[in-house]
Amino acid sequence: MNRSAKVLAGVLAGVLLTSCGRPAVETPPQASNAAASPAAPSAVIDRWDALMPGEDSFQRPPPQIGPSRGNGMDGVGGLIDDTGSGSLPGQAIDHSSPLRAQQFGSSAVVDGVDGRALDLDGYVVPLAMNDAGQVDELLFVPFYGACIHVPPPPPNQIIHVTLATPITMGALWDPYRLSGRLQVKHFEADIASASYDAAAATLSAITR
C-alpha cells in the first residue's frame, strides 16, 4: 500500500469519527438472540459478549442511543462512558465540545476464544486502503457512531482485522458479517485500541 492510500485511509477513518450528521444506529442482527451462556471451546463466536470476561458484566453498559438493543449488548439509553461522563439516558447528546470522546471500558480478554472461528455482525472503521481504494485493514466494532462525541467501544469489543480480499465499502453505517479466526492480540491505533485480531478474514455485507 502506498503512502497516499494510507493518508486517504486516515482521512476516511477521521470522517467516521468526526461527522455528527448521522446518529448512531443499533447493533446489527446477530446470529443468535439467545441468552448468553458458556460456549464450547470449538463453538463459533457469533456474539460480542463472548469476548467479555464475566466480571465485565458489572461495568457501566456501552454507550447507545434509544432503548435496549439486546444481543448481548443490553444497557440504558444515552451515551455514558465508564468515568460517568456523557449524556444521561433520555437527554440529548452534547455536540458542543471540540474534544473527541475517550475510549471506555475494559481491555481484559477471554483466553478461551483464542483460535476460534468467527461469524460476527458489526460495523467497519477503515484503517487502510489499497491502491484501488478498497479497504484492506479495519477495526470491527459492535455499534456505529459517526461522531467524535460517541466513545469508541471497549478494547475487548473491538477486533483489528486484515482482509484476505479487500472490499469496496458502501456507506460507513452499513452492517457487515465478519468471518475468520480470532486471535487474542493487542492492537493500538490513534482512534482506539483493540484486544483481538483476525488476520486473512472475510467481510460480507448484511442486507436488511
CSV table of C-alpha atoms in Angstrom, one decimal, residues 39-115:
chain,number,residue,atom,x,y,z
A,39,ALA,CA,-19.8,-21.8,24.8
A,40,ALA,CA,-17.9,-25.0,23.9
A,41,PRO,CA,-14.2,-24.3,23.1
A,42,SER,CA,-14.9,-25.2,19.4
A,43,ALA,CA,-18.1,-23.2,19.1
A,44,VAL,CA,-18.2,-20.4,16.6
A,45,ILE,CA,-18.2,-16.9,18.1
A,46,ASP,CA,-21.4,-15.1,17.0
A,47,ARG,CA,-22.0,-12.8,19.9
A,48,TRP,CA,-20.0,-9.8,21.1
A,49,ASP,CA,-20.4,-10.6,24.8
A,50,ALA,CA,-18.5,-13.8,24.2
A,51,LEU,CA,-15.4,-11.5,24.1
A,52,MET,CA,-16.0,-10.0,27.5
A,53,PRO,CA,-14.9,-11.7,30.8
A,54,GLY,CA,-17.8,-12.4,33.2
A,55,GLU,CA,-16.7,-9.6,35.6
A,56,ASP,CA,-17.1,-7.1,32.8
A,57,SER,CA,-20.9,-7.5,33.0
A,58,PHE,CA,-20.8,-5.4,36.2
A,59,GLN,CA,-19.3,-2.4,34.4
A,60,ARG,CA,-21.3,0.5,33.1
A,61,PRO,CA,-23.2,-0.5,29.9
A,62,PRO,CA,-21.9,0.5,26.5
A,63,PRO,CA,-22.9,3.9,25.0
A,64,GLN,CA,-26.0,3.7,22.9
A,65,ILE,CA,-28.9,5.8,21.8
A,66,GLY,CA,-32.5,4.8,22.5
A,67,PRO,CA,-33.8,1.5,24.0
A,68,SER,CA,-32.0,-1.7,24.9
A,69,ARG,CA,-30.5,-3.4,21.8
A,70,GLY,CA,-30.3,-6.9,23.1
A,71,ASN,CA,-27.9,-9.5,21.5
A,72,GLY,CA,-25.6,-9.3,24.5
A,73,MET,CA,-25.3,-5.5,24.4
A,74,ASP,CA,-28.1,-4.6,26.7
A,75,GLY,CA,-27.9,-1.3,28.5
A,76,VAL,CA,-29.6,2.0,29.2
A,77,GLY,CA,-30.1,4.7,26.5
A,78,GLY,CA,-27.9,7.7,26.3
A,79,LEU,CA,-24.1,8.0,25.9
A,80,ILE,CA,-22.2,7.2,29.1
A,81,ASP,CA,-18.6,6.1,29.4
A,82,ASP,CA,-17.1,4.3,32.4
A,83,THR,CA,-16.0,7.5,34.0
A,84,GLY,CA,-19.6,8.5,34.4
A,85,SER,CA,-19.4,11.4,31.9
A,86,GLY,CA,-21.5,11.8,28.8
A,87,SER,CA,-25.2,12.4,28.3
A,88,LEU,CA,-27.7,10.8,30.6
A,89,PRO,CA,-30.5,8.5,29.3
A,90,GLY,CA,-33.2,10.4,27.6
A,91,GLN,CA,-31.1,13.6,27.3
A,92,ALA,CA,-29.7,15.0,24.0
A,93,ILE,CA,-26.0,14.4,23.3
A,94,ASP,CA,-23.9,17.5,23.8
A,95,HIS,CA,-22.2,18.1,20.5
A,96,SER,CA,-20.7,21.5,21.6
A,97,SER,CA,-17.3,20.1,22.8
A,98,PRO,CA,-14.4,20.1,20.3
A,99,LEU,CA,-12.8,17.1,22.1
A,100,ARG,CA,-13.1,13.5,21.0
A,101,ALA,CA,-14.8,11.2,23.4
A,102,GLN,CA,-12.3,8.9,25.1
A,103,GLN,CA,-12.4,5.1,24.6
A,104,PHE,CA,-14.1,3.5,27.6
A,105,GLY,CA,-14.3,0.1,29.2
A,106,SER,CA,-12.0,-2.9,29.7
A,107,SER,CA,-9.2,-4.5,27.7
A,108,ALA,CA,-9.5,-7.8,29.6
A,109,VAL,CA,-9.8,-10.8,27.2
A,110,VAL,CA,-11.4,-14.2,27.3
A,111,ASP,CA,-8.5,-16.6,26.7
A,112,GLY,CA,-10.8,-19.4,25.7
A,113,VAL,CA,-11.8,-17.6,22.4
A,114,ASP,CA,-8.2,-17.7,21.0
A,115,GLY,CA,-8.1,-19.6,17.8
